[in-house]
Short mmCIF file of C-alpha atoms in Angstrom, two decimals:
data_model
loop_
_atom_site.label_atom_id
_atom_site.label_comp_id
_atom_site.label_asym_id
_atom_site.label_seq_id
_atom_site.Cartn_x
_atom_site.Cartn_y
_atom_site.Cartn_z
CA MET A 1 12.50 -1.83 -2.30
CA VAL A 2 10.31 -4.87 -1.90
CA GLY A 3 10.76 -8.40 -2.98
CA LEU A 4 12.36 -11.75 -2.33
CA ALA A 5 15.42 -13.54 -3.82
CA ARG A 6 14.31 -17.08 -3.55
CA ILE A 7 10.75 -18.19 -3.99
CA LEU A 8 9.72 -21.76 -3.30
CA ILE A 9 6.32 -22.76 -4.74
CA GLY A 10 4.03 -24.04 -2.04
CA THR A 11 1.44 -26.74 -2.08
CA GLU A 12 -1.57 -24.38 -2.33
CA ILE A 13 -2.44 -20.85 -1.38
CA PRO A 14 -4.35 -21.68 1.88
CA ASN A 15 -1.66 -24.23 2.98
CA PRO A 16 1.70 -23.74 1.40
CA PHE A 17 3.56 -26.04 3.83
CA GLY A 18 1.03 -28.93 3.92
CA ASN A 19 -1.80 -30.73 2.41
CA GLY A 20 -4.90 -31.80 4.37
CA GLU A 21 -5.92 -34.26 1.83
CA LEU A 22 -2.96 -36.49 2.53
CA PRO A 23 -2.63 -38.93 5.42
CA LYS A 24 -0.99 -37.61 8.35
CA GLU A 25 2.35 -39.47 7.79
CA LYS A 26 2.47 -38.48 4.09
CA GLU A 27 1.80 -34.82 4.93
CA ARG A 28 4.52 -34.87 7.39
CA GLU A 29 6.90 -36.20 4.77
CA LEU A 30 5.80 -33.45 2.50
CA GLN A 31 6.36 -30.79 5.18
CA THR A 32 9.82 -32.15 5.75
CA GLN A 33 10.57 -32.00 2.10
CA TYR A 34 9.46 -28.42 2.02
CA VAL A 35 11.49 -27.24 4.97
CA LEU A 36 14.65 -29.07 3.80
CA ARG A 37 14.16 -27.56 0.33
CA ALA A 38 13.68 -24.05 1.92
CA LEU A 39 16.97 -24.63 3.97
CA ASP A 40 18.76 -25.70 0.94
CA LEU A 41 17.67 -22.64 -1.14
CA LEU A 42 19.03 -20.37 1.57
CA GLN A 43 22.44 -21.84 0.80
CA ARG A 44 22.02 -21.05 -2.85
CA ASP A 45 23.43 -18.09 -4.71
CA VAL A 46 20.99 -16.40 -6.95
CA GLN A 47 21.62 -13.68 -9.43
CA ALA A 48 17.97 -12.54 -9.72
CA THR A 49 14.67 -13.20 -7.99
CA THR A 50 14.22 -16.96 -8.78
CA LEU A 51 11.34 -19.31 -8.57
CA PHE A 52 12.02 -22.89 -7.40
CA PRO A 53 9.85 -26.07 -7.55
CA LEU A 54 9.80 -28.43 -4.49
CA MET A 55 11.79 -31.12 -6.54
CA GLU A 56 14.85 -30.13 -8.44
CA GLY A 57 14.06 -30.38 -12.19
CA GLN A 58 10.34 -30.01 -11.87
CA ALA A 59 8.62 -27.38 -14.04
CA VAL A 60 7.70 -24.06 -12.38
CA MET B 1 -20.49 38.16 -4.70
CA VAL B 2 -21.03 38.57 -8.38
CA ALA B 3 -24.13 36.39 -9.70
CA GLY B 4 -22.78 33.28 -11.44
CA LYS B 5 -19.43 33.29 -9.67
CA LEU B 6 -18.49 29.84 -8.37
CA LYS B 7 -17.61 29.22 -4.75
CA ALA B 8 -14.60 27.30 -3.49
CA VAL B 9 -13.60 26.15 0.02
CA HIS B 10 -10.00 25.65 0.86
CA TYR B 11 -8.55 23.32 3.55
CA ILE B 12 -5.04 24.00 5.00
CA ASN B 13 -3.20 22.86 8.17
CA GLN B 14 -2.14 24.93 11.23
CA PHE B 15 1.13 25.97 9.72
CA PHE B 16 -0.19 27.33 6.42
CA GLY B 17 -3.21 28.65 8.32
CA GLN B 18 -0.74 30.87 10.46
CA ILE B 19 -1.78 29.24 13.80
CA GLY B 20 1.65 27.76 14.62
CA GLY B 21 4.16 25.02 13.76
CA GLU B 22 4.62 21.71 15.36
CA GLU B 23 3.51 23.14 18.77
CA ALA B 24 0.20 23.85 17.26
CA ALA B 25 -0.24 20.50 15.41
CA ASP B 26 -3.03 19.49 17.90
CA ALA B 27 -5.24 22.50 17.13
CA ARG B 28 -8.88 21.84 16.42
CA PHE B 29 -10.81 23.01 13.54
CA SER B 30 -11.16 26.80 12.90
CA VAL B 31 -12.74 28.67 9.92
CA LYS B 32 -11.82 31.92 8.49
CA ALA B 33 -13.77 33.84 5.85
CA GLY B 34 -11.94 34.08 2.46
CA PRO B 35 -8.54 32.83 1.60
CA VAL B 36 -5.66 32.45 4.01
CA GLY B 37 -2.03 31.80 3.42
CA PRO B 38 -1.53 29.80 0.23
CA GLY B 39 -5.22 30.45 -0.39
CA LEU B 40 -4.29 34.09 -1.24
CA LEU B 41 -2.01 32.84 -4.13
CA LEU B 42 -4.92 30.45 -5.05
CA GLN B 43 -7.48 33.11 -5.17
CA LYS B 44 -5.20 35.39 -7.28
CA ALA B 45 -4.67 32.72 -9.80
CA LEU B 46 -8.32 31.65 -9.84
CA GLY B 47 -9.36 35.14 -10.93
CA ASP B 48 -12.69 36.68 -10.64
CA ASP B 49 -14.95 33.89 -11.52
CA ILE B 50 -14.16 31.61 -8.64
CA GLU B 51 -14.15 32.84 -5.15
CA ILE B 52 -12.64 31.19 -2.06
CA VAL B 53 -15.38 31.83 0.43
CA ALA B 54 -13.83 30.14 3.38
CA THR B 55 -10.65 28.50 4.61
CA ILE B 56 -10.87 25.55 7.02
CA ILE B 57 -7.82 25.04 9.17
CA CYS B 58 -6.88 22.15 11.46
CA GLY B 59 -3.82 20.81 13.08
CA ASP B 60 -2.09 17.81 11.42
CA ASN B 61 -1.93 15.78 14.58
CA TYR B 62 -5.55 16.37 15.50
CA PHE B 63 -6.73 15.46 11.96
CA THR B 64 -4.72 12.38 11.54
CA SER B 65 -5.19 11.11 14.97
CA HIS B 66 -8.86 11.30 14.89
CA LEU B 67 -9.46 10.73 11.11
CA ALA B 68 -12.96 9.59 11.10
CA GLU B 69 -14.21 12.15 13.65
CA ALA B 70 -12.25 15.03 12.06
CA ALA B 71 -13.68 14.08 8.53
CA LYS B 72 -17.12 14.48 10.00
CA GLU B 73 -16.28 17.76 11.52
CA LEU B 74 -14.84 19.13 8.36
CA LEU B 75 -17.83 18.12 6.37
CA GLU B 76 -20.22 20.00 8.73
CA LEU B 77 -17.92 23.06 8.47
CA VAL B 78 -17.83 22.93 4.53
CA ARG B 79 -21.38 22.01 3.95
CA PRO B 80 -23.07 25.28 4.78
CA TYR B 81 -20.99 27.13 2.20
CA LYS B 82 -22.56 25.00 -0.58
CA PRO B 83 -19.22 25.15 -2.58
CA ASP B 84 -18.85 24.30 -6.23
CA LEU B 85 -15.25 23.20 -5.66
CA PHE B 86 -12.99 22.10 -2.91
CA PHE B 87 -9.34 22.48 -2.62
CA ALA B 88 -6.89 21.08 -0.10
CA GLY B 89 -3.23 21.94 0.43
CA PRO B 90 -1.03 21.37 -1.50
CA ALA B 91 0.67 19.03 1.06
CA PHE B 92 3.95 18.53 -0.96
CA ASN B 93 5.92 15.78 1.04
CA ALA B 94 4.34 16.44 4.43
CA GLY B 95 2.99 13.11 5.52
CA ARG B 96 0.39 13.92 8.12
CA TYR B 97 -0.83 16.92 6.13
CA GLY B 98 -1.06 14.74 2.96
CA ILE B 99 -3.27 12.35 4.75
CA ALA B 100 -5.43 15.09 6.15
CA CYS B 101 -5.72 16.63 2.64
CA GLY B 102 -6.61 13.31 1.18
CA GLN B 103 -9.20 12.45 3.77
CA ALA B 104 -10.62 15.94 3.45
CA CYS B 105 -11.01 15.60 -0.33
CA LYS B 106 -12.45 12.03 -0.01
CA THR B 107 -15.10 13.11 2.50
CA VAL B 108 -16.16 16.17 0.61
CA SER B 109 -16.37 14.45 -2.69
CA GLU B 110 -18.29 11.49 -1.41
CA ASN B 111 -20.81 13.60 0.57
CA LEU B 112 -21.17 16.77 -1.44
CA ASN B 113 -20.46 15.33 -4.91
CA ILE B 114 -18.32 18.25 -5.98
CA PRO B 115 -14.91 18.35 -7.58
CA VAL B 116 -12.05 18.16 -5.18
CA PHE B 117 -8.37 18.79 -5.78
CA THR B 118 -5.11 18.54 -3.86
CA GLY B 119 -1.42 18.22 -4.57
CA MET B 120 1.23 16.06 -3.14
CA HIS B 121 4.85 14.78 -3.73
CA GLU B 122 5.05 11.08 -5.01
CA GLU B 123 6.41 9.92 -1.69
CA ASN B 124 3.69 11.43 0.51
CA PRO B 125 1.79 8.43 1.97
CA GLY B 126 -1.40 10.37 1.22
CA VAL B 127 -0.86 9.47 -2.50
CA GLU B 128 -1.33 5.73 -2.15
CA LEU B 129 -4.18 6.15 0.42
CA TYR B 130 -6.27 8.70 -1.53
CA ARG B 131 -5.34 8.65 -5.11
CA SER B 132 -8.55 6.83 -6.10
CA SER B 133 -10.77 9.33 -4.14
CA ALA B 134 -9.32 12.70 -5.23
CA VAL B 135 -7.59 14.32 -7.99
CA ILE B 136 -3.98 14.71 -6.56
CA LEU B 137 -1.71 16.93 -8.57
CA LYS B 138 1.94 15.69 -8.76
CA THR B 139 4.04 18.36 -6.99
CA PRO B 140 7.70 18.89 -6.12
CA ASP B 141 8.53 17.81 -2.42
CA SER B 142 8.81 21.39 -1.06
CA ALA B 143 6.58 24.20 -0.33
CA LYS B 144 9.23 26.44 -2.20
CA LYS B 145 7.41 25.49 -5.45
CA MET B 146 4.00 26.66 -4.00
CA GLY B 147 3.28 28.87 -7.07
CA GLU B 148 3.94 25.99 -9.49
CA ALA B 149 1.65 23.62 -7.36
CA ILE B 150 -1.10 26.14 -7.07
CA ASP B 151 -1.04 26.78 -10.92
CA GLY B 152 -1.32 22.97 -11.46
CA MET B 153 -4.29 22.59 -9.14
CA ILE B 154 -6.09 25.41 -10.92
CA ARG B 155 -5.25 23.91 -14.28
CA LEU B 156 -6.94 20.66 -13.15
CA ALA B 157 -9.88 22.55 -11.78
CA ARG B 158 -10.36 24.61 -15.12
CA ASN B 159 -10.11 21.47 -17.21
CA VAL B 160 -13.00 19.79 -15.13
CA LEU B 161 -15.02 23.00 -15.12
CA THR B 162 -14.61 23.69 -18.81
CA GLY B 163 -14.80 20.05 -19.92
CA LYS B 164 -11.60 20.47 -21.71
CA HIS B 165 -11.16 16.78 -22.54
CA SER B 166 -14.74 15.66 -22.22
CA HIS B 167 -15.19 15.13 -25.86
CA ARG B 168 -12.57 12.32 -25.80
CA PHE B 169 -13.87 10.29 -22.89
CA VAL B 170 -17.10 8.35 -22.62
CA ASP B 171 -17.52 9.41 -19.01
CA GLY B 172 -17.71 13.19 -19.97
CA LEU B 173 -15.27 14.37 -17.33
CA GLY B 174 -13.04 17.28 -18.33
CA LEU B 175 -9.84 15.76 -17.10
CA GLY B 176 -7.25 14.45 -19.49
CA THR B 177 -5.21 11.37 -18.72
CA PRO B 178 -2.88 11.43 -15.60
CA GLU B 179 0.15 11.93 -18.03
CA GLU B 180 -1.51 14.84 -19.77
CA ASP B 181 -2.68 16.77 -16.73
CA GLY B 182 -0.03 15.66 -14.26
CA TYR B 183 -2.05 14.08 -11.55
CA PHE B 184 -1.64 10.71 -9.97
CA PRO B 185 -3.37 7.71 -11.73
CA MET B 186 -6.78 7.21 -9.94
CA MET B 187 -6.83 3.42 -10.51
CA ARG B 188 -9.92 3.91 -12.83
CA VAL B 189 -10.57 2.48 -16.22
CA ARG B 190 -12.07 5.18 -18.34
CA ASN B 191 -13.46 4.42 -21.83
CA ILE B 192 -12.42 6.80 -24.59
CA PHE B 193 -13.72 7.30 -28.07
CA THR B 194 -11.34 5.96 -30.68
CA GLU B 195 -11.38 5.58 -34.40
CA LYS B 196 -9.92 2.05 -34.38
CA SER B 197 -11.39 -0.90 -32.37
CA GLY B 198 -9.54 -2.62 -29.69
CA GLY B 199 -8.79 -5.51 -32.05
CA ASP B 200 -7.39 -3.15 -34.75
CA ARG B 201 -5.23 -1.43 -32.12
CA ALA B 202 -3.97 -4.73 -30.75
CA LEU B 203 -3.07 -5.88 -34.28
CA ASP B 204 -1.30 -2.52 -34.98
CA MET B 205 0.77 -3.07 -31.77
CA LEU B 206 1.60 -6.66 -32.79
CA LEU B 207 2.66 -5.68 -36.13
CA ALA B 208 4.81 -2.90 -34.80
CA LYS B 209 6.44 -5.43 -32.41
CA ILE B 210 7.06 -7.97 -35.09
CA HIS B 211 8.74 -5.19 -37.26
CA LYS B 212 10.71 -3.90 -34.26
CA GLN B 213 8.96 -0.57 -34.51
CA PRO B 214 8.09 1.53 -31.45
CA PHE B 215 4.58 1.01 -29.84
CA GLU B 216 2.91 1.88 -26.61
CA THR B 217 0.96 -0.52 -24.57
CA GLU B 218 -2.44 0.44 -23.37
CA GLN B 219 -2.08 -1.65 -20.19
CA GLY B 220 0.85 -0.55 -18.12
CA TYR B 221 2.51 -2.63 -15.36
CA ALA B 222 3.69 -1.43 -11.99
CA GLU B 223 7.46 -1.27 -11.68
CA PHE B 224 9.41 -2.19 -8.67
CA GLU B 225 13.10 -1.63 -7.85
CA ASP B 226 15.19 -4.74 -7.98
CA ILE B 227 16.11 -5.90 -4.44
CA VAL B 228 19.46 -6.48 -2.91
CA ARG B 229 19.84 -10.25 -2.85
CA PRO B 230 20.99 -11.59 0.44
CA ALA B 231 24.15 -13.77 0.29
CA PRO B 232 23.70 -17.49 0.64
CA ILE B 233 24.24 -19.04 4.14
CA ARG B 234 27.57 -20.87 4.16
CA ASP B 235 26.89 -23.21 7.17
CA ILE B 236 23.20 -23.89 7.73
CA ARG B 237 23.78 -26.00 10.75
CA LYS B 238 24.89 -22.93 12.68
CA ALA B 239 22.54 -20.57 11.05
CA ARG B 240 19.75 -18.98 13.19
CA ILE B 241 16.55 -19.28 10.98
CA ALA B 242 13.29 -17.26 11.79
CA ILE B 243 9.86 -18.00 10.58
CA VAL B 244 7.90 -15.05 9.11
CA SER B 245 4.47 -15.30 7.67
CA ASP B 246 2.11 -12.78 5.95
CA ALA B 247 -0.75 -15.11 6.34
CA GLY B 248 -2.20 -13.10 9.21
CA LEU B 249 -1.98 -15.95 11.63
CA VAL B 250 -2.06 -14.52 15.23
CA GLU B 251 -3.37 -15.20 18.65
CA LYS B 252 -7.10 -15.02 19.49
CA GLY B 253 -7.96 -11.50 20.04
CA ASN B 254 -5.43 -10.02 17.66
CA LYS B 255 -3.97 -7.45 20.03
CA ALA B 256 -1.58 -6.01 17.49
CA GLY B 257 -4.67 -5.15 15.25
CA LEU B 258 -3.65 -6.81 11.98
CA LYS B 259 -6.27 -5.92 9.40
CA GLY B 260 -7.66 -8.38 6.93
CA ARG B 261 -6.54 -6.25 3.97
CA ALA B 262 -4.34 -3.24 3.53
CA SER B 263 -2.86 -3.86 6.97
CA ASN B 264 -0.05 -1.68 8.16
CA VAL B 265 1.17 -3.48 11.23
CA TRP B 266 3.16 -6.51 12.16
CA THR B 267 3.82 -8.32 15.45
CA LYS B 268 5.75 -11.26 16.87
CA PHE B 269 5.26 -14.11 19.27
CA ASN B 270 7.42 -16.46 21.25
CA LEU B 271 7.34 -19.40 18.84
CA ASP B 272 7.24 -22.16 21.47
CA GLU B 273 4.34 -20.62 23.33
CA PHE B 274 2.48 -19.59 20.11
CA MET B 275 2.81 -23.14 18.67
CA SER B 276 2.15 -24.88 21.90
CA PRO B 277 0.60 -28.35 21.28
CA GLY B 278 -2.08 -27.72 23.94
CA LYS B 279 -3.63 -25.04 21.76
CA THR B 280 -6.61 -25.48 19.51
CA SER B 281 -7.88 -23.53 16.59
CA ALA B 282 -10.02 -21.57 19.11
CA ASP B 283 -6.87 -20.00 20.42
CA TYR B 284 -5.98 -18.37 17.14
CA CYS B 285 -7.22 -15.71 14.79
CA ILE B 286 -6.38 -15.33 11.13
CA SER B 287 -6.66 -11.75 9.95
CA HIS B 288 -6.49 -12.17 6.26
CA ASN B 289 -9.38 -11.67 3.90
CA GLY B 290 -7.59 -13.34 0.97
CA TYR B 291 -7.79 -17.12 1.51
CA PHE B 292 -9.85 -19.76 3.29
CA HIS B 293 -8.59 -20.44 6.72
CA ASP B 294 -9.77 -24.03 7.42
CA GLN B 295 -6.59 -25.69 6.46
CA VAL B 296 -4.34 -23.57 8.59
CA LEU B 297 -6.76 -23.58 11.58
CA ALA B 298 -6.88 -27.45 11.40
CA ASP B 299 -3.05 -27.49 11.53
CA ARG B 300 -1.12 -24.26 11.81
CA ASN B 301 2.17 -26.14 10.84
CA ARG B 302 0.76 -25.98 7.35
CA MET B 303 1.63 -22.19 7.45
CA VAL B 304 4.24 -21.97 10.21
CA PRO B 305 6.44 -24.98 9.88
CA TYR B 306 7.29 -25.25 13.49
CA ASP B 307 7.22 -28.89 14.28
CA ILE B 308 9.52 -29.90 11.26
CA MET B 309 11.92 -27.04 12.21
CA LYS B 310 12.04 -28.20 15.97
CA SER B 311 12.90 -31.73 14.88
CA LEU B 312 15.55 -30.53 12.54
CA GLU B 313 16.92 -28.31 15.40
CA ALA B 314 16.92 -31.26 17.82
CA SER B 315 19.14 -33.16 15.37
CA GLY B 316 21.49 -30.27 15.02
CA LYS B 317 20.59 -29.43 11.39
CA VAL B 318 19.60 -25.81 12.10
CA VAL B 319 19.02 -23.30 14.94
CA LEU B 320 15.29 -22.03 15.11
CA HIS B 321 14.87 -18.48 16.26
CA ARG B 322 12.67 -18.12 19.31
CA ASP B 323 10.19 -15.70 17.77
CA TYR B 324 7.70 -15.91 15.03
CA TYR B 325 6.76 -12.70 13.03
CA ALA B 326 3.25 -12.27 11.65
CA LEU B 327 1.87 -9.77 9.35
CA THR B 328 -1.04 -9.63 6.62
CA GLY B 329 -0.05 -9.55 3.07
CA ASN B 330 -3.26 -8.84 1.24
CA ALA B 331 -4.15 -5.71 -0.87
CA SER B 332 -1.23 -4.14 0.78
CA VAL B 333 0.19 -0.57 0.04
CA ALA B 334 3.75 -1.14 -1.41
CA LYS B 335 5.19 1.70 0.71
CA TRP B 336 3.69 0.17 3.96
CA CYS B 337 5.15 -3.25 2.92
CA GLU B 338 8.48 -1.65 2.44
CA ARG B 339 8.27 -0.07 5.99
CA ILE B 340 7.07 -3.23 7.67
CA GLY B 341 9.83 -5.16 5.84
CA GLN B 342 12.51 -2.80 7.04
CA GLU B 343 11.12 -2.84 10.67
CA ILE B 344 11.12 -6.72 10.68
CA ALA B 345 14.57 -7.02 9.08
CA GLU B 346 15.99 -4.51 11.75
CA ASP B 347 14.64 -6.72 14.52
CA LEU B 348 15.96 -9.91 12.85
CA GLN B 349 19.42 -8.32 12.55
CA GLN B 350 19.37 -7.31 16.28
CA GLU B 351 18.46 -10.82 17.15
CA LYS B 352 21.42 -12.16 15.00
CA VAL B 353 19.09 -14.09 12.74
CA ASP B 354 20.93 -15.38 9.52
CA GLY B 355 18.05 -16.46 7.38
CA VAL B 356 14.34 -16.40 7.21
CA ILE B 357 11.62 -18.71 5.86
CA LEU B 358 8.74 -16.50 4.99
CA THR B 359 5.55 -18.31 4.24
CA SER B 360 3.06 -16.48 2.13
CA THR B 361 -0.48 -17.25 0.91
#
C-alpha cells in the first residue's frame, strides 16, 4: 500500500518549497505560505487522495 | 549424449541441492553432474531431447550477500558446459532464492546469450528486480506446487525453442504475451503483426467506448491499492510535525548509502544539526538522479522547510519533531517504497509524531 492522502502542488520539481528567482523576502513569504498551507491541509478531512493548489480556489 | 540433443544447466539453492537448510545458507558454489532435486522432475518432463548436463548449487546467503562476485563465479561454472538453455529454481516465494535465481538468469543471459527461465511467486522481490532480464514464470507461493511450476517453465522453454508464437511478433521470439504464457511482463514493447493499423484499432476502441461496448486497451496502467487516509489533526498547535523528504538530501559522504535511483534505504538526521546555519552546500550531498540540485544546494530550505517551521514553533503554532527523514524517490521499486514507508512510519509512531510534511521532487 503506497500513496498519500493530501498532495500540495509545489513551486517546481527542483524546489517545491521555494523559488530562487524571487527576492529573498518574497521567497520567504512564499515559503511561509507553503508551510501554513501544508499545516492547514493536515487538519482537513479527505475522502480520497486529493491534490491541492497553494491558494484556495486556484486551478490544479 | 545423443547427437543433436540440447544441453541445459540448472541452478538451485542449498536446500533443493540437498546440502542443508538455513544452517547451510552460507555454502559456496558446488557443481554436480546431471539433474539434482527438482532437476530430476525437470529432466523427466523435458524428455529425451534436452539433457540437464549439470546442476550448480549455492547457499542463498552466500549468493545474495556477494551478488556481483557470486554472479561471476556462477558464470565461470556454467560457461564450460556450453549450454543451449539455462533454468533456475523455481524459487516460489523464497526471497533470497528468488534474487539468486534472478541474478543467475540475468548473468547467463547477458554473457552467454541463451534463453533463461525461472519461476517465482508475485510477492518474491526477485520479480521486480529481474523481470526485465529473465523470463519469470508466475508460480504459486509454495514448493508444494513444484510439478506445476516445472511444467510451466518447460512450456515457456518449448515455446521459445519451437518458435510457437514467432509468426505473430516482429522480433521473431517464440514467447507469447505474458498473459498467454503465464510469465511476468518484462517491461518490453514488442511489435506484433496486425491486420489493422494503429489508427484503425484506436478508432474501433473509441467507437466501442461511445457505444458502451466492451473493448480492451493496448496500453495498460499500473494499479495500486487505495491507501488508508490518516485522520485530520484536531489541534495543530499541539501536534508534533516531522519533515520527510524523498529528494535524497543527506550529509556529505552519504553514510547511509542512498542511491541516486532505485534506492532501497532511508536515514534520519537531527534536524537542528543538519540544518545548522553554519553549514554550506559543501556539507551536503544529494543522492537523486532525477532533478537538478542547484536550487536546493543554494538553499536547503527550498526542500526541507526548516526555518519557517522553526519560526512557527517559536510562536507556538506547531511542534517540530527533532529528526529529519531522508530517502530517494526516483525510479523506485514499489515494494521497496512500501517497506521504507512502513519503517519510517513505525519510527514516527514511536516518536509520537502526529503529522508529516513530505517534500517530494
